[in-house]
Coordinates of C-alpha atoms in Angstrom, one line a residue:
X1 CA 88.0 109.0 -105.7
X2 CA 90.0 109.3 -109.1
X3 CA 88.9 108.4 -112.2
X4 CA 89.7 109.3 -116.0
X5 CA 86.6 109.8 -118.5
X6 CA 86.9 109.7 -121.9
X7 CA 84.0 110.4 -124.2
X8 CA 82.8 107.1 -126.1
X9 CA 83.6 107.5 -130.0
X10 CA 82.2 105.5 -133.0
X11 CA 79.0 104.7 -134.4
X12 CA 77.4 102.1 -132.1
X13 CA 75.4 103.4 -129.1
X14 CA 75.7 101.8 -125.6
X15 CA 72.2 103.3 -124.6
X16 CA 68.8 102.0 -126.1
X17 CA 68.8 105.3 -128.2
X18 CA 70.7 107.9 -129.8
X19 CA 69.2 110.5 -127.8
X20 CA 70.4 109.2 -124.5
X21 CA 73.5 108.1 -125.9
X22 CA 74.3 111.7 -127.3
X23 CA 73.6 113.0 -123.8
X24 CA 75.9 110.3 -122.1
X25 CA 78.8 111.4 -124.6
X26 CA 78.4 115.0 -123.9
X27 CA 78.6 114.2 -120.0
X28 CA 81.7 112.2 -120.5
X29 CA 83.0 114.9 -122.8
X30 CA 82.8 117.7 -120.2
X31 CA 85.1 115.7 -118.0
X32 CA 87.4 114.6 -120.8
X33 CA 87.9 118.5 -121.4
X34 CA 87.4 119.6 -117.9
X35 CA 89.9 121.4 -115.9
X36 CA 90.0 119.1 -112.7
X37 CA 87.8 115.8 -113.9
X38 CA 88.9 113.9 -110.7
X39 CA 86.7 116.2 -108.8
X40 CA 84.1 116.5 -111.4
X41 CA 85.1 120.1 -111.8
X42 CA 84.7 121.4 -115.4
X43 CA 85.7 125.0 -115.2
X44 CA 85.7 128.2 -113.2
X45 CA 87.0 126.4 -109.9
X46 CA 83.6 125.1 -108.8
X47 CA 81.5 124.4 -112.1
X48 CA 80.8 120.5 -111.8
X49 CA 79.3 117.9 -114.4
X50 CA 77.6 116.1 -111.5
X51 CA 77.4 116.4 -107.4
X52 CA 79.6 113.5 -106.7
X53 CA 80.8 110.2 -108.2
X54 CA 78.3 107.9 -106.7
X55 CA 75.7 110.4 -108.5
X56 CA 77.7 110.3 -111.6
X57 CA 77.8 106.6 -111.9
X58 CA 73.8 106.5 -111.2
X59 CA 73.3 109.2 -114.2
X60 CA 75.4 107.0 -116.6
X61 CA 73.3 103.8 -115.6
X62 CA 69.9 105.8 -115.8
X63 CA 70.8 107.2 -119.5
X64 CA 72.0 103.4 -120.6
X65 CA 68.6 102.2 -119.9
X66 CA 66.6 105.3 -120.5
X67 CA 63.6 104.8 -123.0
X68 CA 62.5 107.6 -125.5
X69 CA 59.2 107.8 -123.5
X70 CA 61.1 108.4 -120.4
X71 CA 62.7 111.4 -118.8
X72 CA 65.6 111.4 -116.4
X73 CA 64.9 114.0 -113.5
X74 CA 68.3 115.7 -112.1
X75 CA 68.2 117.9 -109.1
X76 CA 71.3 119.8 -108.5
X77 CA 73.6 117.3 -110.1
X78 CA 72.1 114.0 -108.8
X79 CA 69.5 111.9 -110.3
X80 CA 66.2 112.0 -108.5
X81 CA 64.4 109.4 -110.8
X82 CA 63.0 108.4 -114.0
X83 CA 59.4 109.4 -115.0
X84 CA 57.3 108.1 -117.9
X85 CA 56.4 111.0 -120.4
X86 CA 56.2 110.5 -124.2
X87 CA 58.6 110.4 -127.2
X88 CA 58.4 113.9 -127.8
X89 CA 59.4 115.1 -124.4
X90 CA 63.0 115.9 -123.0
X91 CA 65.0 112.9 -122.2
X92 CA 66.7 114.9 -119.4
X93 CA 65.5 117.8 -117.3
X94 CA 67.9 119.5 -114.8
X95 CA 67.7 122.0 -112.2
X96 CA 70.9 123.1 -110.4
X97 CA 71.1 125.1 -107.1
X98 CA 67.8 127.1 -107.6
X99 CA 67.0 128.7 -104.1
X100 CA 64.7 131.3 -103.0
X101 CA 66.2 134.9 -103.0
X102 CA 66.7 135.0 -99.1
X103 CA 68.9 131.8 -99.5
X104 CA 70.7 132.9 -102.3
X105 CA 73.8 134.3 -100.7
X106 CA 77.4 132.7 -100.9
X107 CA 77.9 131.6 -97.4
X108 CA 74.7 129.5 -97.4
X109 CA 75.8 128.2 -101.0
X110 CA 79.2 127.3 -99.7
X111 CA 77.6 125.5 -96.4
X112 CA 75.3 123.4 -98.3
X113 CA 78.1 122.5 -101.1
X114 CA 80.2 121.4 -98.3
X115 CA 77.4 119.2 -97.0
X116 CA 77.2 117.6 -100.3
X117 CA 73.7 119.1 -100.7
X118 CA 74.1 121.2 -103.9
X119 CA 76.6 122.2 -106.7
X120 CA 77.2 125.0 -108.6
X121 CA 76.4 124.0 -112.4
X122 CA 78.5 126.8 -114.0
X123 CA 76.7 127.4 -117.4
X124 CA 77.4 124.6 -119.3
X125 CA 79.4 122.2 -116.8
X126 CA 76.2 120.5 -115.2
X127 CA 74.1 120.9 -118.5
X128 CA 76.9 118.7 -120.2
X129 CA 77.3 121.2 -122.7
X130 CA 81.0 122.5 -122.4
X131 CA 83.1 122.0 -125.5
X132 CA 86.3 123.4 -123.9
X133 CA 87.7 126.7 -124.8
X134 CA 86.0 126.6 -128.1
X135 CA 82.8 127.0 -126.3
X136 CA 83.5 130.9 -125.6
X137 CA 86.1 131.2 -128.3
X138 CA 83.6 132.1 -130.9
X139 CA 82.3 134.8 -128.4
X140 CA 85.4 136.1 -127.5
X141 CA 86.4 136.7 -131.2
X142 CA 83.2 138.5 -131.6
X143 CA 83.9 140.6 -128.6
X144 CA 87.1 141.5 -129.7
X145 CA 86.4 142.2 -133.3
X146 CA 83.4 144.6 -132.2
X147 CA 85.8 146.2 -129.5
X148 CA 88.4 146.9 -132.3
X149 CA 85.8 148.6 -134.8
X150 CA 86.3 149.3 -138.2
X151 CA 90.1 149.9 -137.6
X152 CA 90.7 146.3 -137.0
X153 CA 93.9 145.0 -135.2
X154 CA 96.0 147.4 -137.2
X155 CA 99.3 147.0 -134.8
X156 CA 97.2 146.9 -131.7
X157 CA 97.7 144.5 -128.6
X158 CA 95.5 143.4 -125.9
X159 CA 96.2 143.1 -122.1
X160 CA 94.3 140.5 -120.3
X161 CA 94.7 137.8 -117.6
X162 CA 93.4 134.3 -117.0
X163 CA 94.2 131.1 -119.1
X164 CA 91.7 128.6 -117.3
X165 CA 89.3 126.6 -119.2
X166 CA 87.5 129.8 -120.8
X167 CA 90.3 132.2 -120.4
X168 CA 92.6 130.3 -122.6
X169 CA 90.1 131.2 -125.7
X170 CA 91.4 134.8 -125.4
X171 CA 95.2 134.6 -127.1
X172 CA 93.6 132.3 -129.8
X173 CA 90.7 134.6 -130.4
X174 CA 93.1 137.6 -130.8
X175 CA 95.5 135.8 -133.0
X176 CA 92.5 135.0 -135.4
X177 CA 91.9 138.7 -135.7
X178 CA 96.0 139.4 -136.0
X179 CA 95.7 141.4 -132.5
X180 CA 98.7 140.8 -130.3
X181 CA 98.0 139.6 -126.7
X182 CA 99.6 139.6 -123.4
X183 CA 97.9 137.1 -120.8
X184 CA 98.9 137.0 -117.4
X185 CA 98.4 133.9 -115.6
X186 CA 99.4 132.8 -112.1
X187 CA 99.3 128.8 -112.5
X188 CA 102.3 127.6 -114.7
X189 CA 100.5 124.4 -115.4
X190 CA 97.5 126.4 -117.2
X191 CA 100.3 128.2 -119.3
X192 CA 101.8 125.0 -120.4
X193 CA 98.6 123.1 -121.4
X194 CA 97.7 126.0 -123.6
X195 CA 101.3 126.1 -125.1
X196 CA 101.1 122.4 -125.7
X197 CA 97.9 123.0 -127.5
X198 CA 99.5 125.4 -129.9
X199 CA 97.5 128.2 -128.3
X200 CA 100.6 130.4 -127.6
X201 CA 103.5 131.8 -129.4
X202 CA 105.7 133.0 -126.6
X203 CA 105.9 132.1 -122.9
X204 CA 107.7 135.2 -121.8
X205 CA 110.5 135.2 -118.9
X206 CA 109.8 138.9 -117.9
X207 CA 107.6 141.7 -118.5
X208 CA 109.6 143.6 -120.9
X209 CA 109.9 140.5 -123.3
X210 CA 106.1 140.0 -122.9
X211 CA 105.5 143.5 -123.9
X212 CA 107.7 143.4 -127.0
X213 CA 106.1 140.1 -128.2
X214 CA 102.7 141.6 -127.8
X215 CA 103.5 144.6 -129.8
X216 CA 104.8 142.1 -132.7
X217 CA 101.3 140.7 -132.8
X218 CA 102.4 137.4 -130.9
X219 CA 100.0 135.6 -128.5
X220 CA 102.2 135.8 -125.2
X221 CA 101.7 134.6 -121.7
X222 CA 103.4 135.8 -118.7
X223 CA 103.3 134.0 -115.2
X224 CA 102.4 136.1 -112.4
X225 CA 99.6 137.8 -110.6
X226 CA 97.2 139.8 -112.4
X227 CA 96.9 142.7 -109.8
X228 CA 100.5 142.9 -109.7
X229 CA 101.6 143.1 -113.5
X230 CA 98.8 145.3 -114.2
X231 CA 99.7 147.8 -111.6
X232 CA 103.3 147.9 -112.8
X233 CA 102.1 148.4 -116.3
X234 CA 100.1 151.1 -115.4
X235 CA 103.0 152.8 -113.3
X236 CA 105.2 152.5 -116.1
X237 CA 102.8 154.5 -118.3
X238 CA 102.2 151.5 -120.6
X239 CA 99.0 151.8 -122.8
X240 CA 97.8 148.7 -124.1
X241 CA 95.1 149.3 -126.9
X242 CA 92.5 146.9 -125.4
X243 CA 92.5 145.7 -121.5
X244 CA 90.0 143.1 -119.8
X245 CA 90.3 140.1 -117.6
X246 CA 88.9 136.7 -117.6
X247 CA 90.2 135.2 -114.2
X248 CA 87.5 133.4 -112.2
X249 CA 87.4 136.7 -110.2
X250 CA 83.6 135.7 -109.6
X251 CA 84.7 133.7 -106.7
X252 CA 86.8 135.6 -104.0
X253 CA 87.4 132.3 -102.2
X254 CA 88.6 129.7 -104.8
X255 CA 88.9 131.7 -108.0
X256 CA 91.5 134.6 -107.6
X257 CA 94.8 134.4 -106.3
X258 CA 95.7 137.0 -103.7
X259 CA 98.8 139.1 -104.2
X260 CA 101.8 137.8 -102.1
X261 CA 100.3 134.1 -101.7
X262 CA 101.7 131.2 -103.4
X263 CA 99.5 128.6 -105.1
X264 CA 99.7 126.1 -102.7
X265 CA 99.3 128.3 -99.8
X266 CA 96.1 129.8 -101.2
X267 CA 94.4 126.6 -101.8
X268 CA 95.1 125.4 -98.4
X269 CA 94.0 128.8 -96.7
X270 CA 90.8 128.9 -98.9
X271 CA 89.1 126.2 -96.8
X272 CA 91.1 126.9 -93.6
X273 CA 90.6 130.7 -93.3
X274 CA 88.0 131.8 -96.1
X275 CA 87.5 135.2 -94.7
X276 CA 91.1 136.1 -94.9
X277 CA 91.4 134.7 -98.4
X278 CA 88.6 136.6 -99.7
X279 CA 89.6 139.8 -98.2
X280 CA 93.0 139.5 -99.6
X281 CA 91.7 138.4 -102.9
X282 CA 89.1 141.6 -103.2
X283 CA 92.0 143.8 -102.2
X284 CA 94.2 142.2 -105.1
X285 CA 91.1 142.8 -107.6
X286 CA 90.6 146.5 -106.4
X287 CA 94.5 146.9 -107.5
X288 CA 93.7 145.3 -110.6
X289 CA 90.7 147.5 -111.4
X290 CA 92.4 150.5 -110.1
X291 CA 95.1 149.9 -113.0
X292 CA 92.3 149.3 -115.5
X293 CA 91.0 152.7 -114.5
X294 CA 94.2 154.2 -115.3
X295 CA 94.5 152.4 -118.5
X296 CA 91.0 153.8 -119.3
X297 CA 91.9 157.1 -118.6
X298 CA 94.9 157.1 -121.1
X299 CA 92.3 156.3 -123.8
X300 CA 92.7 152.3 -123.8
X301 CA 89.6 150.4 -124.7
X302 CA 88.8 148.6 -121.1
X303 CA 85.9 146.5 -120.4
X304 CA 84.8 143.7 -118.1
X305 CA 84.5 140.3 -119.7
X306 CA 81.8 138.7 -117.7
X307 CA 83.5 137.3 -114.4
X308 CA 82.0 139.9 -111.7
X309 CA 85.6 141.4 -111.2
X310 CA 83.8 144.9 -110.9
X311 CA 81.4 143.6 -108.4
X312 CA 84.2 142.3 -106.1
X313 CA 86.6 145.4 -106.3
X314 CA 83.4 147.5 -105.7
X315 CA 83.4 146.6 -102.1
X316 CA 86.5 148.6 -102.0
X317 CA 86.4 151.2 -104.4
X318 CA 82.8 151.7 -104.6
X319 CA 80.8 152.9 -107.7
X320 CA 84.0 153.9 -109.7
X321 CA 84.5 150.4 -110.2
X322 CA 81.6 150.7 -112.9
X323 CA 82.9 153.2 -114.8
X324 CA 84.5 150.3 -116.8
X325 CA 81.7 149.0 -119.0
X326 CA 80.5 145.3 -119.1
X327 CA 81.1 143.5 -122.3
X328 CA 77.6 142.9 -123.3
X329 CA 76.2 146.4 -123.0
X330 CA 79.4 147.8 -124.8
X331 CA 79.6 145.4 -127.8
X332 CA 77.4 142.3 -128.1
X333 CA 73.9 143.4 -127.5
X334 CA 73.2 144.4 -131.1
X335 CA 73.7 140.7 -132.0
X336 CA 71.5 139.2 -129.0
X337 CA 68.8 141.7 -130.3
X338 CA 68.8 139.6 -133.7
X339 CA 69.1 136.4 -131.7
X340 CA 72.6 136.0 -132.9
X341 CA 74.8 134.2 -130.2
X342 CA 76.8 131.2 -129.0
X343 CA 75.5 128.2 -131.0
X344 CA 77.7 124.9 -131.0
X345 CA 77.5 121.5 -132.5
X346 CA 79.3 118.4 -131.5
X347 CA 80.1 115.3 -133.8
X348 CA 79.4 112.4 -131.5
X349 CA 81.1 109.9 -133.7
X350 CA 84.4 111.5 -132.8
X351 CA 85.3 111.6 -136.3
X352 CA 86.7 115.0 -137.9
X353 CA 85.2 114.2 -141.2
X354 CA 81.9 114.5 -139.8
X355 CA 82.9 118.1 -138.3
X356 CA 84.2 118.9 -141.8
X357 CA 81.0 118.2 -143.3
X358 CA 79.3 120.5 -140.8
X359 CA 81.7 123.2 -141.4
X360 CA 81.1 123.1 -145.2
X361 CA 77.2 123.6 -144.6
X362 CA 77.8 126.5 -142.0
X363 CA 80.2 128.2 -144.8
X364 CA 77.8 127.8 -147.6
X365 CA 74.0 128.1 -146.0
X366 CA 74.4 131.9 -144.8
X367 CA 75.7 133.9 -147.9
X368 CA 73.7 137.0 -146.6
X369 CA 76.1 136.7 -143.7
X370 CA 79.8 136.5 -145.0
X371 CA 81.4 137.0 -141.5
X372 CA 80.0 133.3 -140.8
X373 CA 81.9 131.6 -143.7
X374 CA 85.2 133.7 -142.6
X375 CA 84.6 132.6 -139.1
X376 CA 84.5 128.8 -140.1
X377 CA 87.8 129.2 -142.2
X378 CA 89.6 131.0 -139.3
X379 CA 88.3 128.4 -137.0
X380 CA 89.8 125.4 -139.1
X381 CA 93.0 126.9 -139.2
X382 CA 93.4 128.4 -135.8
X383 CA 91.2 126.3 -133.3
X384 CA 93.0 123.4 -131.4
X385 CA 90.6 120.4 -130.9
X386 CA 89.7 119.3 -127.6
X387 CA 87.5 116.2 -126.9
X388 CA 84.7 115.5 -129.4
X389 CA 85.0 117.3 -132.5
X390 CA 82.9 120.5 -131.9
X391 CA 82.5 123.8 -133.2
X392 CA 80.9 127.3 -131.9
X393 CA 79.3 129.5 -134.4
X394 CA 77.5 132.7 -133.6
X395 CA 74.1 132.1 -135.6
X396 CA 70.7 133.7 -134.9
X397 CA 67.0 133.2 -135.4
X398 CA 66.1 131.0 -137.9
X399 CA 69.8 130.4 -138.8
X400 CA 70.2 127.7 -136.0
X401 CA 67.3 125.5 -136.9
X402 CA 68.4 125.8 -140.8
X403 CA 71.9 124.3 -140.2
X404 CA 70.5 121.8 -137.7
X405 CA 67.9 120.5 -140.4
X406 CA 70.6 120.5 -142.8
X407 CA 72.9 118.4 -140.5
X408 CA 70.1 116.0 -139.7
X409 CA 69.3 115.2 -143.4
X410 CA 73.3 114.6 -143.6
X411 CA 73.0 112.1 -140.8
X412 CA 70.2 110.4 -142.6
X413 CA 71.8 110.1 -146.0
X414 CA 75.0 108.9 -144.7
X415 CA 77.4 112.0 -145.2
X416 CA 77.6 112.3 -141.4
X417 CA 78.6 109.1 -140.0
X418 CA 76.6 109.5 -136.3
X419 CA 74.2 111.8 -134.8
X420 CA 75.2 115.4 -134.0
X421 CA 74.4 117.3 -131.0
X422 CA 73.5 121.0 -131.0
X423 CA 73.6 123.2 -127.9
X424 CA 74.7 126.6 -127.0
X425 CA 76.0 128.8 -124.1
X426 CA 73.4 129.7 -121.4
X427 CA 74.9 133.2 -121.9
X428 CA 72.4 133.8 -124.9
X429 CA 69.6 135.9 -126.2
X430 CA 67.0 134.6 -123.9
X431 CA 69.0 132.2 -121.8
X432 CA 70.2 134.2 -118.9
X433 CA 69.5 136.9 -116.3
X434 CA 72.7 138.2 -115.0
X435 CA 72.8 142.1 -114.3
X436 CA 76.5 142.4 -114.4
X437 CA 76.9 140.2 -117.4
X438 CA 74.5 139.3 -119.9
X439 CA 71.6 141.5 -119.0
X440 CA 73.4 144.7 -117.7
X441 CA 72.1 147.9 -118.8
X442 CA 68.9 146.7 -120.2
X443 CA 67.0 149.5 -121.8
X444 CA 63.7 149.0 -119.9
X445 CA 65.7 148.4 -116.5
X446 CA 64.9 144.5 -116.5
X447 CA 68.4 143.6 -115.9
X448 CA 67.6 141.5 -113.0
X449 CA 64.3 139.8 -114.3
X450 CA 64.6 136.0 -114.1
X451 CA 61.3 135.5 -116.1
X452 CA 63.0 134.9 -119.2
X453 CA 65.4 132.0 -118.7
X454 CA 62.5 130.6 -117.0
X455 CA 60.0 131.0 -119.8
X456 CA 62.8 129.7 -122.2
X457 CA 63.1 126.3 -120.2
X458 CA 59.2 125.9 -120.6
X459 CA 59.4 126.7 -124.3
X460 CA 62.3 124.5 -124.7
X461 CA 60.6 121.5 -123.2
X462 CA 57.4 122.4 -125.1
X463 CA 59.5 122.1 -128.4
X464 CA 60.7 118.5 -127.4
X465 CA 64.5 119.5 -126.7
X466 CA 66.4 116.6 -125.5
X467 CA 68.0 118.1 -122.3
X468 CA 66.5 121.2 -120.7
X469 CA 68.3 122.8 -117.8
X470 CA 67.7 125.6 -115.2
X471 CA 70.7 126.9 -113.4
X472 CA 71.1 129.5 -110.7
X473 CA 74.5 131.2 -109.4
X474 CA 77.0 129.7 -106.8
X475 CA 79.8 130.6 -105.1
X476 CA 80.5 134.5 -105.8
X477 CA 77.7 134.3 -108.3
X478 CA 75.4 133.4 -105.7
X479 CA 72.1 135.5 -106.1
X480 CA 73.6 137.2 -109.3
X481 CA 72.4 134.9 -112.1
X482 CA 69.4 132.4 -113.6
X483 CA 70.2 130.7 -116.8
X484 CA 68.6 128.2 -119.2
X485 CA 70.6 125.6 -121.2
X486 CA 69.2 123.4 -124.1
X487 CA 70.6 120.4 -126.2
X488 CA 68.9 118.8 -129.4
X489 CA 70.0 115.6 -131.0
X490 CA 70.1 115.4 -134.8
X491 CA 69.8 111.7 -135.3
X492 CA 68.7 111.8 -138.9
X493 CA 64.9 111.0 -137.9
X494 CA 61.8 112.8 -139.1
X495 CA 61.1 113.3 -135.4
X496 CA 64.4 114.7 -134.8
X497 CA 64.0 117.2 -137.6
X498 CA 60.8 118.4 -135.8
X499 CA 62.4 118.8 -132.5
X500 CA 65.4 120.7 -133.9
X501 CA 63.2 123.2 -135.8
X502 CA 60.8 124.0 -133.1
X503 CA 63.2 124.0 -130.0
X504 CA 65.7 126.1 -131.7
X505 CA 63.3 128.8 -133.1
X506 CA 61.5 128.9 -130.0
X507 CA 64.8 129.6 -128.1
X508 CA 65.9 132.3 -130.2
X509 CA 62.5 133.5 -131.0
X510 CA 62.1 134.4 -127.2
X511 CA 65.4 136.2 -127.3
X512 CA 64.3 138.1 -129.9
X513 CA 61.1 139.1 -128.1
X514 CA 62.7 139.7 -124.9
X515 CA 64.9 142.4 -126.4
X516 CA 62.1 143.9 -128.5
X517 CA 59.6 144.1 -125.4
X518 CA 63.0 145.9 -123.7
X519 CA 62.5 148.5 -126.5
X520 CA 65.6 147.8 -128.7
X521 CA 64.6 148.7 -132.4
X522 CA 66.7 146.0 -133.9
X523 CA 64.9 143.3 -132.1
X524 CA 61.4 144.8 -133.0
X525 CA 62.6 144.8 -136.7
X526 CA 63.9 141.1 -136.4
X527 CA 60.5 140.0 -134.9
X528 CA 58.8 141.4 -137.7
X529 CA 60.9 139.6 -140.2
X530 CA 60.5 136.1 -139.1
X531 CA 57.4 133.8 -139.2
X532 CA 56.4 132.3 -135.9
X533 CA 57.8 135.2 -133.9
X534 CA 54.7 137.8 -133.3
X535 CA 55.4 140.6 -130.9
X536 CA 52.4 141.7 -129.1
X537 CA 52.8 145.5 -128.3
X538 CA 50.5 147.3 -125.8
X539 CA 49.2 150.5 -126.5
X540 CA 51.2 153.4 -125.5
X541 CA 54.4 151.4 -125.6
X542 CA 57.3 153.3 -127.2

């Protein structure tokens, strides 16, 4: 079944209340900006918004009739039912692909997916919180900024791969920092999509042209296989200043094109001969990672950007694959210790003027953090729109609720024409456990402990968030991750103000506590500075 979904705009809801209307528009929006909306796939090869089209239509019908004292229950992308709760309860609770440990392997996942019994919800796909490439653009910007350090761009350039839904944020983030970039992408359609959106300066015809343009601080794309191009660059002795990757390497079956295969052949063989495809893909990943290790030996800044490339390559390379650090442990954890992470908002009216009002609030509310105003300034210049007007912005504990309450007031007094939805990436301070991504190298060894996202979902429900989701890994992420997601709607009401303040502060507060208990002094200090966040230390700790 093929359908084209576009998020509703305007100031008139179709649902019985704006809280449900907001969630319906977000469901529509993730498909509007998704990679394969005809298959309900939002990003990362398999991340889906709903289990199938009958489930999608049933969800839409349920949201349309949902009352504020009712809760829609979703189980792995299909509606299970509507329960009577109360007006301060979540409108939607969703659990996706959560299985006991012995069942959390990829073969069982693929079998259950093929039978129509489950989906992988990605992080923000099945929680309807994806806002296109911009959802990770702020995080990529913060990551590259941290990796560049005090020296800044200063004539340096980035080598990377992958221009999918999230990977396409890489050249834009680099451009915002004045950093040249060369991104290798196998699919010409993805290159053209980003070029048409204005996210590329040059689509190179050969490797020499690509290198020259990247050195000139251009955003460059080159069609090719990442393993092949990275290896050739390493063999030539080229030394990019920064090297990473954001292909869908987490999924060796459906996410990474093996060397020597054409796109059409690969897509057919992924279902027909999955073991062969996976083996070939891992061999190619190992070649790519071997080249990355060579770059690191030359003094290049090399890191994995959260796609399990090292885990896949380690099947052939062993532990040396992990001599390349992960991005969170190497660069972003100090921000998470303070509850600072990938916050986002969506103007549900579809009116760019509403987004401009929120941008102005964000640029002025945090004078103690001038980097926020600078990010907003750059984002307004460089970030191409996708779907409903939206913005990602890395804000921390107490800051998220501050802007959300200010926006709620602006909705109430008419400066903003319709409600606004606030959300975040699941890869947040308390929202994820993944020992090779967000929680790699935790100081207390709690890399794989999933208590925190589960506790987060409980607190978010207690705080009255409008949507609370708990996701587990699928495909190549099977057995590797647990995450919690949240959406809260600013509809201008007094009740919304309470939900925004409580849910958002509980979310970031738990993130601060999670890192304080793990032994990070920045988090202990942050907990001591904020009312409502009390750290309990046991005798003899630290």
